[in-house]
mmCIF file of C-alpha atoms in Angstrom:
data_model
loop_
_atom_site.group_PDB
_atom_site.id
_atom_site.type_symbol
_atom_site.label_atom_id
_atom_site.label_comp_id
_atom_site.label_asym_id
_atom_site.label_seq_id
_atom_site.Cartn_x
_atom_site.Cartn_y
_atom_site.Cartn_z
ATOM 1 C CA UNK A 1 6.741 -1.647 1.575
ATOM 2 C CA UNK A 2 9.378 -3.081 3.845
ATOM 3 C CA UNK A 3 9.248 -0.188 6.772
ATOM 4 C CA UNK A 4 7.268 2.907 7.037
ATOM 5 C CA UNK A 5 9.351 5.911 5.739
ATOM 6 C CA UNK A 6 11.649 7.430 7.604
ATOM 7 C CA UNK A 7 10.638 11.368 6.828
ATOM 8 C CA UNK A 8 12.057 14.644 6.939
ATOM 9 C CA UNK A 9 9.887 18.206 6.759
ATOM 10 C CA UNK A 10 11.747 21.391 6.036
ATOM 11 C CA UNK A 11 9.952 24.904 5.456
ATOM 12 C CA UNK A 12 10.911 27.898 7.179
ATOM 13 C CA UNK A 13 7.208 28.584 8.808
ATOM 14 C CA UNK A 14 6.659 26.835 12.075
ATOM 15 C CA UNK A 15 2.888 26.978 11.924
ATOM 16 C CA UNK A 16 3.505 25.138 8.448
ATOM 17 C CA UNK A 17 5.478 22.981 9.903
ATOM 18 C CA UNK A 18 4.188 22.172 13.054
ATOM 19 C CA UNK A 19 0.683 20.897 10.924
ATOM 20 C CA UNK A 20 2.655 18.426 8.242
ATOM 21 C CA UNK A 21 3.842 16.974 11.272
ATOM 22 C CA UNK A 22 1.121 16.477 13.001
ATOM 23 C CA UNK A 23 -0.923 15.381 9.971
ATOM 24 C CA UNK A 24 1.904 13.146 8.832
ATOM 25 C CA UNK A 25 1.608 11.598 12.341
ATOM 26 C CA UNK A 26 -1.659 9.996 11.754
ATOM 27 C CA UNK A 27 -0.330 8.154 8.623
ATOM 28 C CA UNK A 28 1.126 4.560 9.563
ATOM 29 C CA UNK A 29 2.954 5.117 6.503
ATOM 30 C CA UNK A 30 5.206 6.927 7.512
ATOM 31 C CA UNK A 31 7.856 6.308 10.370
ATOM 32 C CA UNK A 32 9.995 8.815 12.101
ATOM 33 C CA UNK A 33 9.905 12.344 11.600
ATOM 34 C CA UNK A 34 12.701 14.943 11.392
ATOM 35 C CA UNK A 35 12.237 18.956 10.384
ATOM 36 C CA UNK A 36 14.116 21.667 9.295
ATOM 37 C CA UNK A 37 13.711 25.088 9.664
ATOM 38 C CA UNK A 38 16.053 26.048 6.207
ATOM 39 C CA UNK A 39 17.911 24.863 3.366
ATOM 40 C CA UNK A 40 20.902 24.399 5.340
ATOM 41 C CA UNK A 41 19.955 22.714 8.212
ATOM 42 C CA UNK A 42 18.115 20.228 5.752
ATOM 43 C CA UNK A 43 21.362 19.257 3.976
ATOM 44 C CA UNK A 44 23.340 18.612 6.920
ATOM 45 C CA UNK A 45 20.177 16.552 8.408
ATOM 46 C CA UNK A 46 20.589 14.579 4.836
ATOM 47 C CA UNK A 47 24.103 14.416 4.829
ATOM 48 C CA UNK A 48 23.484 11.412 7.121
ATOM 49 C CA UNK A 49 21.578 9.353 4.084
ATOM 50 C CA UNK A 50 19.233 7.596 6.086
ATOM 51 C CA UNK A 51 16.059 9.590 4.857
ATOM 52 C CA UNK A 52 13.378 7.870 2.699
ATOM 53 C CA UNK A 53 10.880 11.126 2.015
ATOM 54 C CA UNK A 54 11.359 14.530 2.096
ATOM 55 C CA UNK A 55 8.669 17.034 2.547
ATOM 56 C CA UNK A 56 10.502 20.407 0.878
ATOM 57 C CA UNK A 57 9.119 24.163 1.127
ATOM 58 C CA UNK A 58 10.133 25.948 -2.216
ATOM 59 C CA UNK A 59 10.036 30.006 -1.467
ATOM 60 C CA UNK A 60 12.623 29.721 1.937
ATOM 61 C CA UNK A 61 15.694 32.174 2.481
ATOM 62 C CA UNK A 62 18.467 31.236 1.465
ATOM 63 C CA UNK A 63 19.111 27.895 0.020
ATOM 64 C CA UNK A 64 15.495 27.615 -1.739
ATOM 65 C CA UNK A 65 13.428 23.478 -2.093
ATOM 66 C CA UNK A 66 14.552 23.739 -6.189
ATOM 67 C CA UNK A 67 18.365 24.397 -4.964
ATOM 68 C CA UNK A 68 17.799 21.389 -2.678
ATOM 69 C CA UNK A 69 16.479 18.737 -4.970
ATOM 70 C CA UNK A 70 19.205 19.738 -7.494
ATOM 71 C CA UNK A 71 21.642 18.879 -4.737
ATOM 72 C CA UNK A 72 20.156 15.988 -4.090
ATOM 73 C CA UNK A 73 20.430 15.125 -7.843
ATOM 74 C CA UNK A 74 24.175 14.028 -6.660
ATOM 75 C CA UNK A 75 23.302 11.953 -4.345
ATOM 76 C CA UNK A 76 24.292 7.898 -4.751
ATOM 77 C CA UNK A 77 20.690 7.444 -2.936
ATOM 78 C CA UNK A 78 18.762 10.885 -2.767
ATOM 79 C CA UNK A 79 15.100 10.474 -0.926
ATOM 80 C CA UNK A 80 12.103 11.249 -2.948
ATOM 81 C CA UNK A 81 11.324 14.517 -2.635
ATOM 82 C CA UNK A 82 7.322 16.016 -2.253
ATOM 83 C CA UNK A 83 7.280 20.073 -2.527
ATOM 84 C CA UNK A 84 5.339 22.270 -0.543
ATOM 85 C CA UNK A 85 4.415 25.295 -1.581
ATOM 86 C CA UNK A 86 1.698 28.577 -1.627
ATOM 87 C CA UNK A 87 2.496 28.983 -5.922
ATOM 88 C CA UNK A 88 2.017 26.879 -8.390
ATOM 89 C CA UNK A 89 4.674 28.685 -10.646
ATOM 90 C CA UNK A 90 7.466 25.808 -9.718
ATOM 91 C CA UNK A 91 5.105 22.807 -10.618
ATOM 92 C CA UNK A 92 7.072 22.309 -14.267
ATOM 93 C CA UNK A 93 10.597 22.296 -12.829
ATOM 94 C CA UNK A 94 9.857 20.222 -9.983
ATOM 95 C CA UNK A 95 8.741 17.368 -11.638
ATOM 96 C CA UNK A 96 11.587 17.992 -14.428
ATOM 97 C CA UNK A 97 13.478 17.336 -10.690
ATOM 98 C CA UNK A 98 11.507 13.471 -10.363
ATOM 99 C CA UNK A 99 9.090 14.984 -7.339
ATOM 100 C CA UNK A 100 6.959 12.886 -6.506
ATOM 101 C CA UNK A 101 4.144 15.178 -5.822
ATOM 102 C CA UNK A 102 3.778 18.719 -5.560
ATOM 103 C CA UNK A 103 1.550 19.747 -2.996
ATOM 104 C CA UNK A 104 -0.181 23.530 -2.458
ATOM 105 C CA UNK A 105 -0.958 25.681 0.616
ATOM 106 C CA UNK A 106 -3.163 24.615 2.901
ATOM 107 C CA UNK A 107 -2.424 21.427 2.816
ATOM 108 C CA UNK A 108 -5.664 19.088 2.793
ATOM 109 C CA UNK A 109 -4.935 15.938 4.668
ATOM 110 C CA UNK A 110 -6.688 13.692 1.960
ATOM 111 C CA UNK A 111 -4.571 14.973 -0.573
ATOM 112 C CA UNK A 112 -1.543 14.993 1.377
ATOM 113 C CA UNK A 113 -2.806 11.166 2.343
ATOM 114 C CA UNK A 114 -2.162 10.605 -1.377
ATOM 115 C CA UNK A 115 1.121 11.822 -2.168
ATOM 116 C CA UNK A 116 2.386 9.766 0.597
ATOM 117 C CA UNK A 117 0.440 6.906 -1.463
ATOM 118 C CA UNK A 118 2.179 7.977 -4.584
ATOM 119 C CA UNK A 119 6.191 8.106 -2.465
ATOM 120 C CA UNK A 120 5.101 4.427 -1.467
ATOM 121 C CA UNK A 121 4.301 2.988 -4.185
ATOM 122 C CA UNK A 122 7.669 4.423 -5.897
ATOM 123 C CA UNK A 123 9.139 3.032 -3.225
ATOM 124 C CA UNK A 124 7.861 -0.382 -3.892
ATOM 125 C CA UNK A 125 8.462 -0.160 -7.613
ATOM 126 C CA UNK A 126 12.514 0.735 -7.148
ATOM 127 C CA UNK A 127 12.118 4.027 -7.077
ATOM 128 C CA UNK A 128 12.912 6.161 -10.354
ATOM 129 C CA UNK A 129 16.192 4.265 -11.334
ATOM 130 C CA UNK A 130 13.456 1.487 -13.151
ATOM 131 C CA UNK A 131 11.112 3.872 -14.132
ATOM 132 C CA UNK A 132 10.931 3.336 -18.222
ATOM 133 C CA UNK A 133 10.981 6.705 -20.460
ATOM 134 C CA UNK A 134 9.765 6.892 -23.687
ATOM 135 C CA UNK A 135 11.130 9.740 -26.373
ATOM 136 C CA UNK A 136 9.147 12.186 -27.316
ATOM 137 C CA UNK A 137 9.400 15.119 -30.083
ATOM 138 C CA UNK A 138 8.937 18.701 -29.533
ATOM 139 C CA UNK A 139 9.744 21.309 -31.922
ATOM 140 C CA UNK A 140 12.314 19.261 -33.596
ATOM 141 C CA UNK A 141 13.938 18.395 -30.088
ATOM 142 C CA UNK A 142 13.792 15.015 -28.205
ATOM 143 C CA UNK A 143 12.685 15.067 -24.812
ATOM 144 C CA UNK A 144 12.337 12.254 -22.452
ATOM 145 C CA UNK A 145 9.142 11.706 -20.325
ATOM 146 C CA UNK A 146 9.368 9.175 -17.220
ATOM 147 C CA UNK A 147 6.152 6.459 -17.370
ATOM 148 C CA UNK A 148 5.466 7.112 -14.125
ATOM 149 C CA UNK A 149 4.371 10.682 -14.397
ATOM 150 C CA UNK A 150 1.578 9.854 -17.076
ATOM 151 C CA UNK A 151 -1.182 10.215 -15.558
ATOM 152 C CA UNK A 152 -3.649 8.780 -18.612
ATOM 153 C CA UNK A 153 -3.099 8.406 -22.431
ATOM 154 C CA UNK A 154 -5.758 9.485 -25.062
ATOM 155 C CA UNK A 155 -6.582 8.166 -28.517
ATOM 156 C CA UNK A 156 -5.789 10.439 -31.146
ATOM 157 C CA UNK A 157 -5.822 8.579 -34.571
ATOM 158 C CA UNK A 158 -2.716 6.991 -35.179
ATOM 159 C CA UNK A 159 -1.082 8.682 -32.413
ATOM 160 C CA UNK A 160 -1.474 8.640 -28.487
ATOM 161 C CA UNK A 161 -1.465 11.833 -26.596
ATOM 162 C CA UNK A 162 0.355 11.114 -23.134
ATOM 163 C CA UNK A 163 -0.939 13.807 -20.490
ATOM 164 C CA UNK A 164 1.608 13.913 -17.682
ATOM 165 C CA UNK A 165 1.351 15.412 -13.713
ATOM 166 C CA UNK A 166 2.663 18.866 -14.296
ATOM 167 C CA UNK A 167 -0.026 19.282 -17.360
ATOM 168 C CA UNK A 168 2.270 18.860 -20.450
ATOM 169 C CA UNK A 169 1.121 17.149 -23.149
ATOM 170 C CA UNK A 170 3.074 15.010 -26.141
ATOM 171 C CA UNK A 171 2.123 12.706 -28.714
ATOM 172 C CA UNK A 172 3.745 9.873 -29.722
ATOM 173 C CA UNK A 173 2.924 7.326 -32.947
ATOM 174 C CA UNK A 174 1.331 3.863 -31.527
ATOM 175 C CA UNK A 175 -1.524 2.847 -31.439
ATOM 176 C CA UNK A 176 -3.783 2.782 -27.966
ATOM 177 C CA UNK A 177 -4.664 -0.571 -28.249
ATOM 178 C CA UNK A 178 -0.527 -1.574 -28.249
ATOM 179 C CA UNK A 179 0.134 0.894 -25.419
ATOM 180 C CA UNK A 180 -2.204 -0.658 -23.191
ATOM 181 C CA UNK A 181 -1.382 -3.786 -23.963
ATOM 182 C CA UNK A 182 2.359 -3.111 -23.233
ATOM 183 C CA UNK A 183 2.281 -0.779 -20.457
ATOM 184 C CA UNK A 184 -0.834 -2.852 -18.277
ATOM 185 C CA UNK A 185 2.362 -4.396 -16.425
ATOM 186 C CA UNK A 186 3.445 -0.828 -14.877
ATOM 187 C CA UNK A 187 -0.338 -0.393 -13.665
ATOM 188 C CA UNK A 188 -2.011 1.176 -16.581
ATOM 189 C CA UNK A 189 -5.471 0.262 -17.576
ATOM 190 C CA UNK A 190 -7.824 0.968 -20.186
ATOM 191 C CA UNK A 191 -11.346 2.667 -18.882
ATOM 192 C CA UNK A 192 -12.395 3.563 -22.821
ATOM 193 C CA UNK A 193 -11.918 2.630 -26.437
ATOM 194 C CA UNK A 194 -9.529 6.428 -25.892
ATOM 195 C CA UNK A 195 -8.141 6.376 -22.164
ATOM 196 C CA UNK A 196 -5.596 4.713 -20.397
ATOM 197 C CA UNK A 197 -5.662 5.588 -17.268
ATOM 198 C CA UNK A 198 -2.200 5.093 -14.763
ATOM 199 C CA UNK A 199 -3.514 3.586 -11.689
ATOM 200 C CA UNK A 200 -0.985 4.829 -9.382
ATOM 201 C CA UNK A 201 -2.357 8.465 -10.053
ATOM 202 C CA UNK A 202 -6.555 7.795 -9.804
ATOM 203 C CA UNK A 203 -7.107 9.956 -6.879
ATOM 204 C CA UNK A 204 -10.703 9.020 -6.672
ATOM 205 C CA UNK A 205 -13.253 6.707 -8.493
ATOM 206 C CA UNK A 206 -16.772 7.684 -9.220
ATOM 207 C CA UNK A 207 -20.051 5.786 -9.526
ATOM 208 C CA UNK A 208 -23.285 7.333 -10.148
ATOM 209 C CA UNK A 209 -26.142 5.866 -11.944
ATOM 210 C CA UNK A 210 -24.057 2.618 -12.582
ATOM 211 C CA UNK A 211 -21.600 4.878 -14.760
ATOM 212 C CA UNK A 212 -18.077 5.614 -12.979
ATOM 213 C CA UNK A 213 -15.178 7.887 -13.631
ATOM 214 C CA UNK A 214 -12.312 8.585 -12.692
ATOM 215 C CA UNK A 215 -10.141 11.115 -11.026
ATOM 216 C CA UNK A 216 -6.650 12.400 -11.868
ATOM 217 C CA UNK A 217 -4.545 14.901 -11.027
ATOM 218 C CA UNK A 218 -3.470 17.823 -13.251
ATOM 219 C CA UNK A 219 -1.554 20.994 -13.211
ATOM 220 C CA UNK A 220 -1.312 23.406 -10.694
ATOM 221 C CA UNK A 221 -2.568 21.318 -8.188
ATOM 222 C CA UNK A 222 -6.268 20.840 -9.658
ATOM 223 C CA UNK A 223 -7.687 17.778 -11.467
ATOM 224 C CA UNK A 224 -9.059 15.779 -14.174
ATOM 225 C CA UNK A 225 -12.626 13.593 -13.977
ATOM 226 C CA UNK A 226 -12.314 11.136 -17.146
ATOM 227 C CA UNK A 227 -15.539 9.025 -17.763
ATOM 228 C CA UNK A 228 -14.798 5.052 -17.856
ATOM 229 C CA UNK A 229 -17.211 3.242 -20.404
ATOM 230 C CA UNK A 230 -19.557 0.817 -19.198
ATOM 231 C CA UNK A 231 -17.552 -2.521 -20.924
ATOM 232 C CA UNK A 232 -14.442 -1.578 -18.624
ATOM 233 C CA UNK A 233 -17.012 -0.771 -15.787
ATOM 234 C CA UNK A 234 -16.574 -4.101 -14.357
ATOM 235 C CA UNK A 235 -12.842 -4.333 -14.106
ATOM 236 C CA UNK A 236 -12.465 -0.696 -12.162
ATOM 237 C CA UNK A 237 -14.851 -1.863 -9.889
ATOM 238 C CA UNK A 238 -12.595 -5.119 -9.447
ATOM 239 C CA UNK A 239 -9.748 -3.174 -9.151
ATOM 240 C CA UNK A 240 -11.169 -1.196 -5.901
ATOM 241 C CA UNK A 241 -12.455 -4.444 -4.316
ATOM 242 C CA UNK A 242 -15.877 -3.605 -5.389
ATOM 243 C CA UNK A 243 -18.463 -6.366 -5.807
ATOM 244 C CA UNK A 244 -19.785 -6.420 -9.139
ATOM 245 C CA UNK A 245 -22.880 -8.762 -9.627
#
């Protein structure tokens, strides 16, 4: 990343917002910080187009977050957006909306450590503009999921089940094997003869015992442990700097 983001916070609760601030404070990530105490005063603060992140309330008066990020939809260069919210019920249609993250009340400053993880490395990959999509079939209609919010595919037969952040589910006809072969350039790896696993989205690894796992998000803000098989052992390890004799 070239700079540290330039960041704007918008919810309606000063307590709320007061504590993103200071949390987001402590994160060298991230550079100056703006906030907004509604809907409107957020649009005319991003009206000037020099905001990299935006940290967006959902439930507000007015002008809600969802109206927001639609807005921002028309944008030549909208920011990436990461909701904040006390429900869950939005998760679906804000990642339909490319969020980055969607974070839940009270906000845990590990977790909100790694959504500004997640809004960097976007940042360093271009963005959504190069993320690939791949078609997928439901009910007879073709929908289009971005890469990017995979969080791990599963072997099922001839088919591979891709299990996305907001906890939708679709398969598509390829082999595992092929997909990890093809997608290991967009930081996917293989931790089982079954699993890919998207890097960008392991929120922890796990070793006990000299067996690891690892940790991904899933819907509604909770989260997935998938077990890593000992052959592909080595190469996590590698991949988090570990030594591995």
């Amino acid at each position: 990343m070239a700079r540290a983001l330039r960041t704007l916070v918008v919810d309606d609760e000063q307590p709320v917002l007061d504590e993103l601030v200071w949390l987001l404070g402590r994160d060298d990530r991230i550079g100056t910080i703006d906030t907004a105490r509604s809907g409107t005063e957020a649009l005319r603060r991003l009206d000037a187009g020099d905001i990299d992140l935006l940290f967006l309330d959902i439930a507000m008066p007015g002008l809600t977050g969802i109206d927001i990020a639609r807005l921002l939809g028309k944008f030549k260069t909208p920011p990436q957006i990461i909701f904040v919210t006390a429900h869950d019920a939005h998760a679906v249609e804000a990642f339909d909306l490319n969020a980055v993250d969607y974070l839940l009340k009270p906000i845990r400053e590990e977790r909100l450590r790694e959504s500004v993880r997640r809004a960097v490395a976007d940042s360093d990959h271009g963005g959504t503009e190069s993320d690939d999509t791949i078609a997928v079939e439901l009910a007879g209609v073709t929908r289009f999921v971005s890469r990017s919010k995979v969080t791990h595919a599963e072997a099922q037969g001839d088919y591979v089940r891709l299990h996305t952040l907001e906890g939708s589910s679709h398969l598509i006809r390829t082999p595992l094997g092929s997909l990890a072969d093809d997608w290991a350039d967009a930081g996917f790896l293989r931790i089982h003869r079954s699993l890919v696993v998207n890097r960008a989205h392991i929120l922890e690894v796990r070793m006990s015992s000299g067996r690891a796992s690892v940790v991904v998000p899933a819907a509604g803000g909770n989260t997935l442990e998938l077990q890593v098989a000992r052959r592909h052992t080595r190469a996590l390890r590698e991949l988090i700097g570990e030594h591995t004799p």
